[in-house]
Short mmCIF file of C-alpha atoms in Angstrom, two decimals:
data_model
loop_
_atom_site.label_atom_id
_atom_site.label_comp_id
_atom_site.label_asym_id
_atom_site.label_seq_id
_atom_site.Cartn_x
_atom_site.Cartn_y
_atom_site.Cartn_z
CA MET A 254 -32.99 63.03 22.49
CA ASP A 255 -30.41 61.37 24.75
CA ILE A 256 -32.64 58.36 25.20
CA ILE A 257 -32.94 57.83 21.43
CA SER A 258 -29.18 58.05 20.89
CA ILE A 259 -28.53 55.69 23.82
CA ALA A 260 -31.13 53.24 22.47
CA LEU A 261 -29.63 53.39 18.97
CA SER A 262 -26.14 52.86 20.37
CA ALA A 263 -27.32 49.93 22.49
CA PHE A 264 -29.13 48.44 19.47
CA ALA A 265 -25.99 48.79 17.36
CA ILE A 266 -23.89 47.11 20.06
CA VAL A 267 -26.38 44.23 20.41
CA LEU A 268 -26.53 43.82 16.63
CA THR A 269 -22.71 43.82 16.41
CA ILE A 270 -22.45 41.18 19.13
CA ALA A 271 -25.12 39.04 17.44
CA MET A 272 -23.31 39.29 14.08
CA TYR A 273 -20.01 38.40 15.76
CA PHE A 274 -21.46 35.20 17.29
CA LYS A 275 -23.19 34.26 14.02
CA HIS A 276 -19.94 34.73 12.10
CA ASP A 277 -17.98 32.83 14.77
CA LYS A 278 -20.45 29.94 14.57
CA ARG A 279 -20.09 29.81 10.77
CA LEU A 280 -16.28 29.80 11.03
CA LYS A 281 -16.36 26.96 13.55
CA LYS A 282 -18.58 24.90 11.22
CA GLN A 283 -16.17 25.46 8.34
CA GLU A 284 -13.20 24.58 10.52
CA GLU A 285 -14.94 21.39 11.64
CA LYS A 286 -15.60 20.40 8.01
CA LEU A 287 -11.99 21.15 7.05
CA ASN A 288 -10.66 19.09 9.95
CA ALA A 289 -12.92 16.16 9.01
CA TYR A 290 -11.76 16.40 5.38
CA GLN A 291 -8.08 16.53 6.37
CA LEU A 292 -8.50 13.57 8.71
CA LYS A 293 -10.23 11.57 5.96
CA LYS A 294 -7.46 12.43 3.50
CA ILE A 295 -4.74 11.41 5.97
CA ASN A 296 -6.49 8.08 6.62
CA GLU A 297 -6.80 7.43 2.88
CA GLU A 298 -3.11 8.19 2.34
CA GLU A 299 -2.15 5.84 5.17
CA SER A 300 -4.21 3.03 3.70
CA GLU A 301 -2.76 3.70 0.20
CA ASN A 302 0.73 3.43 1.67
CA ARG A 303 -0.17 -0.06 2.92
CA LYS A 304 -1.50 -1.29 -0.44
CA ALA A 305 0.34 -3.08 -3.22
CA LEU A 306 -1.18 -2.94 -6.71
CA ILE A 307 -0.27 -5.96 -8.79
CA ARG A 308 -0.94 -5.77 -12.53
CA GLY A 309 -0.01 -7.76 -15.60
CA ASN A 310 1.18 -6.57 -18.99
CA ILE A 311 2.08 -8.40 -22.20
CA VAL A 312 5.33 -7.53 -23.99
CA LYS A 313 6.12 -8.94 -27.42
CA GLY A 314 9.13 -11.21 -27.52
CA ASN A 315 10.61 -13.24 -30.37
CA LYS A 316 8.34 -14.75 -32.98
CA GLY A 317 5.72 -16.91 -31.29
CA SER A 318 6.53 -15.79 -27.78
CA ARG A 319 5.32 -13.15 -25.38
CA VAL A 320 6.41 -12.05 -21.94
CA LEU A 321 3.86 -11.60 -19.17
CA LYS A 322 5.26 -8.89 -16.91
CA VAL A 323 3.74 -8.92 -13.44
CA PHE A 324 4.52 -5.64 -11.72
CA ASN A 325 3.78 -3.85 -8.45
CA SER A 326 2.63 -0.28 -9.05
CA GLY A 327 1.59 0.26 -5.43
CA LYS A 328 3.43 1.79 -2.50
CA ALA A 329 3.77 -1.34 -0.35
CA ILE A 330 5.51 -4.68 -0.65
CA ALA A 331 3.42 -7.47 -2.18
CA ARG A 332 3.88 -10.95 -0.78
CA ASN A 333 2.83 -14.40 -1.94
CA ILE A 334 1.93 -13.30 -5.49
CA ARG A 335 0.03 -15.96 -7.41
CA VAL A 336 -1.02 -16.09 -11.06
CA GLU A 337 -3.97 -18.25 -12.08
CA TYR A 338 -4.70 -18.81 -15.73
CA LEU A 339 -8.40 -18.63 -16.56
CA GLY A 340 -10.15 -19.86 -19.65
CA ASP A 341 -8.67 -21.63 -22.65
CA MET A 342 -4.93 -22.28 -22.35
CA GLU A 343 -4.64 -24.71 -25.30
CA ASN A 344 -2.65 -22.28 -27.44
CA ILE A 345 -0.56 -20.74 -24.65
CA ILE A 346 2.23 -22.51 -22.76
CA PRO A 347 3.82 -20.69 -19.79
CA ARG A 348 7.58 -21.28 -19.43
CA ASP A 349 9.66 -20.57 -16.35
CA ASP A 350 6.58 -20.17 -14.18
CA HIS A 351 8.15 -19.29 -10.83
CA PHE A 352 4.91 -18.27 -9.17
CA PRO A 353 3.83 -18.09 -6.39
CA TYR A 354 6.36 -15.32 -6.12
CA GLU A 355 7.52 -14.67 -2.59
CA LEU A 356 8.02 -10.89 -2.59
CA LEU A 357 7.67 -7.99 -5.02
CA ASN A 358 8.83 -4.55 -3.92
CA PRO A 359 7.08 -1.38 -5.13
CA GLN A 360 7.90 -0.58 -8.78
CA ASP A 361 9.51 -4.01 -9.32
CA ASN A 362 8.38 -6.67 -11.76
CA SER A 363 8.74 -10.32 -12.59
CA GLU A 364 8.39 -12.06 -15.94
CA ILE A 365 6.75 -15.22 -17.24
CA PHE A 366 7.70 -16.30 -20.75
CA LEU A 367 4.79 -17.58 -22.83
CA LEU A 368 5.00 -19.75 -25.91
CA LEU A 369 2.12 -19.20 -28.32
CA SER A 370 0.66 -21.36 -31.01
CA GLU A 371 -1.61 -20.17 -33.78
CA GLY A 372 -5.02 -18.98 -32.59
CA ALA A 373 -3.90 -17.44 -29.30
CA SER A 374 -5.34 -13.94 -29.06
CA LYS A 375 -6.00 -13.21 -25.41
CA LEU A 376 -4.93 -14.35 -21.99
CA ASN A 377 -7.25 -14.34 -18.97
CA ILE A 378 -5.41 -14.23 -15.66
CA LYS A 379 -6.27 -13.79 -12.02
CA LEU A 380 -3.60 -12.14 -9.89
CA ILE A 381 -3.75 -12.81 -6.14
CA TRP A 382 -1.43 -11.24 -3.56
CA ASP A 383 -1.08 -10.24 0.08
CA ASP A 384 -0.02 -6.85 1.42
CA ASP A 385 -0.10 -4.91 4.67
CA PHE A 386 -3.65 -3.74 3.96
CA LYS A 387 -5.40 -6.98 3.03
CA HIS A 388 -4.85 -10.72 2.63
CA ASP A 389 -5.76 -12.29 -0.74
CA ASN A 390 -6.26 -9.22 -2.92
CA GLU A 391 -7.54 -10.23 -6.35
CA LEU A 392 -7.53 -8.76 -9.83
CA ILE A 393 -8.81 -10.40 -13.00
CA GLN A 394 -7.29 -9.15 -16.24
CA VAL A 395 -7.87 -9.93 -19.90
CA LEU A 396 -4.64 -9.27 -21.80
CA THR A 397 -4.36 -9.09 -25.56
CA LEU A 398 -1.54 -11.16 -27.00
#
């Protein structure tokens, strides 16, 4: 009788130890995945903090004119901002074109006044800029006038 109780106790102890190591191994795997995820998220945030996001938007002005607002919605300073007009520009005349623009801080904007003649309906532009993340970032936009 003593041998059976000792064997059952020993079996219970061995089973408990095995379950402990299995559980510990599972926890370490989860912790490793969490650490990898946190590291990836930190790296992504750091790269986002080094990026400028330059976009264009059309605002209606007086009759026959529009304002192209070029703005930085990113978290970094944009440098050497250039605007290239693509497509048909027969009916659109940019005034006060002061691009390439030297520097645009986050959440700042600059304006280009556009004179329109009849038949102008859209404006195709390519925005090019430099930031701390990359040189010569590009974005092509089609803006409705």
